Coordinates of C-alpha atoms in Angstrom, one line a residue:
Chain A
X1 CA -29.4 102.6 175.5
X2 CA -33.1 102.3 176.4
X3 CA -34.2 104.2 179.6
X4 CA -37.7 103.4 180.5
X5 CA -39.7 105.8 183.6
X6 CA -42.7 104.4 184.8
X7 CA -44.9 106.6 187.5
X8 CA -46.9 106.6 190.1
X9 CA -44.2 103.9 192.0
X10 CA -48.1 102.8 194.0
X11 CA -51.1 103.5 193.2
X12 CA -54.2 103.1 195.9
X13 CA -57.4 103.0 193.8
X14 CA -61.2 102.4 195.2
X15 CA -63.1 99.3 193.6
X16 CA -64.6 100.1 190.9
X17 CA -62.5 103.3 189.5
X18 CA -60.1 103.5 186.9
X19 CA -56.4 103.7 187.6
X20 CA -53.8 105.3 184.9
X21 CA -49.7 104.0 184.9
X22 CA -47.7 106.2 182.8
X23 CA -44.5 105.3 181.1
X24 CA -41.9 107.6 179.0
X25 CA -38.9 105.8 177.3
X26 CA -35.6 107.5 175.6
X27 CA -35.3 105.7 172.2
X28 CA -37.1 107.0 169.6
X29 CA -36.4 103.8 167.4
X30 CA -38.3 102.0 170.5
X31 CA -41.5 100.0 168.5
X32 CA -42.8 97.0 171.0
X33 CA -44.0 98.3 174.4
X34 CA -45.8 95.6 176.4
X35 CA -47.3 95.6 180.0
X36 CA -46.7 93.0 182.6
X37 CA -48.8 92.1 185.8
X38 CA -46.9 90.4 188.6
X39 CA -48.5 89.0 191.4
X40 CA -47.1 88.6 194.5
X41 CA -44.6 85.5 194.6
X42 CA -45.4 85.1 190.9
X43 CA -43.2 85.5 187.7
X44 CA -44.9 88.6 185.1
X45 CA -47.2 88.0 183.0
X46 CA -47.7 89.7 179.6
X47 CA -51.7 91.7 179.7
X48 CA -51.8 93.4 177.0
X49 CA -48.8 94.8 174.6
X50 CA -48.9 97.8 171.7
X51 CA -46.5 98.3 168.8
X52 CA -45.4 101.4 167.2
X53 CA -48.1 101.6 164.2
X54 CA -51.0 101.3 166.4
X55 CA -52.0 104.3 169.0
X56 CA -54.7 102.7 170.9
X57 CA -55.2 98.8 171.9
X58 CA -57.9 97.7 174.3
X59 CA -58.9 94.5 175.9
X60 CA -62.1 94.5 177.9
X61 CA -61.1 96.0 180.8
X62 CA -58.0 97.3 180.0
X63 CA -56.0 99.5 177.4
X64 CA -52.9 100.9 176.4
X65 CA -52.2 103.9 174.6
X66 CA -49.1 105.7 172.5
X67 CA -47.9 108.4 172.0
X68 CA -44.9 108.7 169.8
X69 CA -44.2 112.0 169.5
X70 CA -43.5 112.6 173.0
X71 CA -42.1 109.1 173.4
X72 CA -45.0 108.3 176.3
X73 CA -47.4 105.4 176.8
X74 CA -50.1 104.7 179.2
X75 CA -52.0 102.0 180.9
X76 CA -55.9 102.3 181.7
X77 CA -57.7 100.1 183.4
X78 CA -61.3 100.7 183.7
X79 CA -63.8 99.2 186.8
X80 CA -60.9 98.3 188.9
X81 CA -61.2 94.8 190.9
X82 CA -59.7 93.4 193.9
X83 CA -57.6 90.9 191.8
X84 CA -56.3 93.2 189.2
X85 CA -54.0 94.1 193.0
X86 CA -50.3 93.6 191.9
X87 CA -47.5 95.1 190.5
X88 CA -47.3 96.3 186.7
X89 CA -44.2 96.6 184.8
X90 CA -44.2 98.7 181.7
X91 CA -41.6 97.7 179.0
X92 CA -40.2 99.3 175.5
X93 CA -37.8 97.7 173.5
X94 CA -35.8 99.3 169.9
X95 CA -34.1 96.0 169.3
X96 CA -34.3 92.5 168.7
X97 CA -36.3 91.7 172.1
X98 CA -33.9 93.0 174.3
X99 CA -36.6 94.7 176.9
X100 CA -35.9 97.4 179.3
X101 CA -38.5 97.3 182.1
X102 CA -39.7 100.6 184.2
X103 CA -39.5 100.0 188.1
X104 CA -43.2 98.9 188.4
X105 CA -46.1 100.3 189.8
X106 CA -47.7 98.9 192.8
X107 CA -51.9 99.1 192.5
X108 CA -53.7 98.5 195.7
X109 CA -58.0 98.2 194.6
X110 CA -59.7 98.6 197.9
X111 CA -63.1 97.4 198.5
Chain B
X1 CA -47.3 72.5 178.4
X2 CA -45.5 73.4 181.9
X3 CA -44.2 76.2 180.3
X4 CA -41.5 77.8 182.0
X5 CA -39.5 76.2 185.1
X6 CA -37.3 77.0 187.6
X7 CA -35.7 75.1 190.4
X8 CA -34.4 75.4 192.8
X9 CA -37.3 78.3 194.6
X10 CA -35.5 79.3 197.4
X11 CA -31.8 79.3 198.0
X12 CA -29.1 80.5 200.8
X13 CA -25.6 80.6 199.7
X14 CA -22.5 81.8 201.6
X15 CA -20.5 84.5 200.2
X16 CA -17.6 82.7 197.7
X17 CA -20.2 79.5 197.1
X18 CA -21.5 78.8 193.6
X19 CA -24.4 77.4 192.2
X20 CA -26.8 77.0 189.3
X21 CA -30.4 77.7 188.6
X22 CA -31.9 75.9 186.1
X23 CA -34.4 76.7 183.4
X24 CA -36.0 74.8 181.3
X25 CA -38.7 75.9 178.8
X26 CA -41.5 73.5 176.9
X27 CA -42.5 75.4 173.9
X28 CA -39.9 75.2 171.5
X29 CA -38.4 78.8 172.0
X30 CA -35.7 79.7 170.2
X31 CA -35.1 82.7 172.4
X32 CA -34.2 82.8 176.7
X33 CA -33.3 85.2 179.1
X34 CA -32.5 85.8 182.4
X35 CA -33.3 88.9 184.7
X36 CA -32.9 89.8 188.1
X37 CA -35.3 91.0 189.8
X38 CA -34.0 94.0 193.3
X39 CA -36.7 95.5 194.8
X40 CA -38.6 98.6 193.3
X41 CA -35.9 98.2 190.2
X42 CA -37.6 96.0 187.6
X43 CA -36.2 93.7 185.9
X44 CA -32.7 93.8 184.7
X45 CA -31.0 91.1 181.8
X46 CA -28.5 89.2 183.3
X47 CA -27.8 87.2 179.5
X48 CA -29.5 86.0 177.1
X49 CA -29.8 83.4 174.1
X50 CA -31.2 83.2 170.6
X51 CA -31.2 80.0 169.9
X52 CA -28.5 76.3 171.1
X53 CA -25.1 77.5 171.3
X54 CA -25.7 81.2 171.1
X55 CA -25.6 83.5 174.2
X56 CA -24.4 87.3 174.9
X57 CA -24.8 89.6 178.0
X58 CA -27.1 91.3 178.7
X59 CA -27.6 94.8 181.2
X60 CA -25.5 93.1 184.1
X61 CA -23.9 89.4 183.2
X62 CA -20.7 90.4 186.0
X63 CA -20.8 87.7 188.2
X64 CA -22.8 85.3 186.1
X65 CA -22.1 83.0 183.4
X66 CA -24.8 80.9 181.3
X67 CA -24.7 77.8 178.5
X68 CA -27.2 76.9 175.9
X69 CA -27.0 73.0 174.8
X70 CA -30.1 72.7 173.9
X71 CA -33.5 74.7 172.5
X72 CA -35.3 73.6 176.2
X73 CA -32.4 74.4 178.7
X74 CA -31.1 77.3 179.9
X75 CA -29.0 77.4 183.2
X76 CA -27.3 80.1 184.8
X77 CA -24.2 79.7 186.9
X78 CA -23.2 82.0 189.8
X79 CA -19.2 82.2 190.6
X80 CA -18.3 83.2 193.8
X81 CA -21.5 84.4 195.1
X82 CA -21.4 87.8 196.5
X83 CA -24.4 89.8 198.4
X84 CA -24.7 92.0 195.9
X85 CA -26.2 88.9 194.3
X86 CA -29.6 88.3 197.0
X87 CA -32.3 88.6 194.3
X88 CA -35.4 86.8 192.8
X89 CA -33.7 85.3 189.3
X90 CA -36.3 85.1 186.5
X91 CA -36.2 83.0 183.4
X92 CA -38.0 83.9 179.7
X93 CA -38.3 82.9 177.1
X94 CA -40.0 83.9 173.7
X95 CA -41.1 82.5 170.1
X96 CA -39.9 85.0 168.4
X97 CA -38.3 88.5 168.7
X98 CA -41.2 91.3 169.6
X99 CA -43.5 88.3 170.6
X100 CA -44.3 87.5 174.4
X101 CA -42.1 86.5 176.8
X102 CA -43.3 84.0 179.1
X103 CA -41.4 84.3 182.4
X104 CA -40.9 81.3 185.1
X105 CA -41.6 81.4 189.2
X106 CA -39.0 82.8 189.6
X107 CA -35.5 81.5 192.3
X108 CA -34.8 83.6 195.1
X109 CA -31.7 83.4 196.4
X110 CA -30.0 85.3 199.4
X111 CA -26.3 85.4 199.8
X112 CA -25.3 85.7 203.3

């Protein structure tokens, strides 16, 4: 099945910088990969998502790319605030909607 | 729309008690899931559904068992609760398949 990697695990960034979340995943028939922000006590919450014909998506602040050759995908989020603080789940999924999640990526914005 | 909802939030259960968290969704979804959610793992599917009277497991359904009577409900039944168990449950649910999945608060429960 679907193995998804997600790095850095946290990620301490100053206010105002970007901050980068990679993710890798194992099935090359993999074509939806969105990005979930979870704050604390919260349930995630879809930001922005990408799908296999498409290389680049952005949304104001933030943007996602692909890379399916080497089966990566990345997360960029420019001018970093103190609310965009929470953890960020990556996901990919080959199938019907059946997601597989990467372990999350803490981001700490300090002031 | 209330969107997704969860009760109960917070739960203790002794080992070998049962229970079931409810889910219930207010957008006409044809498709639910559950996940667990352990610390630093993600999320994991428990089961899921793809429309009334249609369910199948998902990454880790041992333990758990789920029934779908109708397009707004989705409940999911714990047998025997072990500690192994102590997690934050999530419920989804989607429009459609590659579409977004909005998740509920989420029901932490600890198994003592």
């Amino acid at each position: 099945g679907e193995n998804v990697e997600q790095h850095p695990s946290t990620l301490s960034v100053q206010e105002g910088d970007s901050a980068v979340i990679k993710c890798t995943y194992s099935d090359s028939a993999s074509n939806y990969f969105p990005w979930y922000k979870q704050e604390l006590g919260k349930g995630p919450q879809l930001i922005i998502d990408i799908r296999s014909n498409v290389g680049e998506k952005k949304d104001q602040r933030i943007a996602v790319t692909l890379n399916k050759t080497a089966k990566h995908f990345s997360l960029h989020i420019t001018e970093t605030q103190p609310e965009d603080s929470a953890v960020y789940f990556c996901a990919a999924s080959a199938s019907w909607g059946k997601l597989q999640f990467g372990a999350g990526t803490q981001v700490v914005v300090t002031p | 729309n209330a969107g997704v909802t969860q009760t109960p939030k917070f739960r203790i259960l002794k080992i070998g008690q049962s229970m079931t968290l409810q889910c219930t969704q207010d957008m006409n979804h044809n498709y639910m899931y559950w996940y667990r959610q352990d610390p630093g793992m993600g999320l994991k599917l428990i089961y899921y559904s793809v429309g009334a009277g249609i369910t199948d497991k998902g990454e880790v359904p041992n333990g758990y068992n789920v029934s779908r009577s109708t397009t707004e409900d989705f409940p999911l039944r714990l047998e025997l609760a072990a500690p192994s168990q102590t997690s934050v449950y999530f419920c989804a649910s989607s429009y459609s398949t590659r579409e977004t999945q909005y998740f509920g608060p989420g029901t932490r429960l600890l198994v003592l």
